[in-house]
Amino acid sequence: MRVKVTGGRRQALNGALLAATLAGASVVALPAVPAAAAGTTSYVDCSVSQAGTGSQSSPFNSISQANAKTYGPGDTLAFAAGTTCTGTLAPAGSGTAAAPITVTSYGTGAPPTIDGNGAADALRLTDQDHWTIRNLKVTNPAGSLARRTGVRISATDGRSHRGFDIGNLVIDRVAGQTNKGGSTTEDYVQSAGIVTGATGAGSTLDDVHVHHNQVSNTGGGGLKIRVGSMATK
């Protein structure tokens, strides 16, 4: 299993946790990788009043529209710079090693903001493979603390899921749990700016690369990167 967390600008990584199972691996010959599919780009501009088709001239205008589509190898989900979309971004589908799915920005200006608005996660991927997430601002404020993240990537179906590149994000104001004791211990464990991990027998994550993210004001910690459950971290 490969987990890589590299530097970049980070702020307030209080209680950051890196827990990964590193297993030995033998060198094997791999077959040639076929050419990647070009994919399509879906555009989202939450400042537009009318729901569109996802083209650049007629973009989606909400998180719910973005979540309604299933994305495939080589696809891109692009959010308009300088805009804010509210809700949990949980796009469906998986890419491939040769053609990951990319979530990013388009246009000029400040990074687009994904605002979870107090949901459990602002951006979530579950039982999926080969996603690149970059050039976004992620926030998840709330009036009270709870189990809460900016970005969560999970494996829950008893399989290995792989291929995640999370970089150049600004994550700020995530109202995760800060109390480590009593009935909120597990909420604290599962709260941070970025959390990856697995639940259930046989569920694992592999090839997780977290880099060049700026993280601040995130209850529970900055980064909690696990490739398995707490029992197999």
XYZ file of C-alpha atoms in Angstrom, residues 125-220:
96
model
C -15.841 9.882 -2.019
C -16.920 6.382 -0.927
C -15.883 3.055 -2.526
C -14.494 4.815 -5.601
C -11.182 4.799 -7.461
C -8.789 7.155 -9.225
C -9.821 10.706 -8.404
C -7.746 13.893 -8.512
C -9.021 16.808 -6.394
C -7.264 20.152 -6.711
C -7.535 23.958 -6.817
C -10.586 24.301 -4.551
C -11.411 25.956 -1.251
C -13.298 23.701 1.149
C -15.105 24.860 4.275
C -17.647 23.301 6.625
C -18.684 25.680 9.406
C -21.451 25.028 11.918
C -22.874 26.452 15.120
C -21.688 23.477 17.198
C -18.949 20.855 17.018
C -19.611 17.324 15.737
C -18.060 14.536 13.652
C -17.253 16.646 10.603
C -14.648 16.920 7.823
C -13.685 19.032 4.882
C -12.737 16.077 2.654
C -13.444 12.424 3.424
C -12.365 9.413 1.336
C -13.609 6.029 2.540
C -13.581 2.341 1.652
C -16.514 0.429 3.150
C -17.350 -2.471 0.806
C -14.667 -5.028 1.690
C -12.508 -4.142 -1.324
C -9.328 -2.178 -1.996
C -9.851 1.257 -3.543
C -6.969 3.240 -4.937
C -5.631 6.217 -6.792
C -6.369 9.465 -4.914
C -4.436 12.693 -5.494
C -5.506 15.537 -3.186
C -3.536 18.714 -3.707
C -3.551 22.501 -3.786
C -6.650 22.801 -1.629
C -7.402 25.572 0.868
C -9.343 24.032 3.758
C -10.557 26.421 6.441
C -13.224 26.552 9.158
C -14.314 22.945 9.605
C -16.360 22.551 12.791
C -15.073 19.099 13.679
C -15.091 17.648 17.167
C -12.227 18.805 19.398
C -13.108 16.860 22.575
C -11.058 13.658 22.705
C -12.795 12.140 25.716
C -16.013 10.456 26.731
C -18.830 9.940 24.270
C -17.202 12.167 21.640
C -13.933 10.220 21.293
C -14.874 8.564 17.996
C -16.263 11.848 16.663
C -12.866 13.404 17.360
C -11.063 10.519 15.645
C -13.206 11.003 12.539
C -12.929 14.812 12.399
C -10.281 16.822 10.524
C -9.651 18.907 7.447
C -8.925 15.764 5.401
C -9.769 12.246 6.605
C -9.182 8.982 4.752
C -9.846 5.482 6.059
C -11.813 2.262 5.853
C -14.448 0.299 7.718
C -15.394 -3.360 7.424
C -13.344 -6.495 6.846
C -11.145 -6.307 3.764
C -11.758 -2.601 3.082
C -8.559 -0.675 2.341
C -7.260 2.354 0.492
C -4.103 2.347 -1.625
C -2.080 4.966 -3.498
C -3.239 8.002 -1.518
C -1.249 11.168 -2.254
C -1.960 14.290 -0.161
C 0.199 17.320 -0.962
C 0.471 21.122 -1.027
C -2.701 21.820 0.930
C -3.265 24.818 3.203
C -5.285 23.769 6.255
C -6.459 25.997 9.105
C -9.121 26.161 11.825
C -10.178 22.525 11.492
C -11.584 20.829 14.582
C -10.093 17.411 15.221
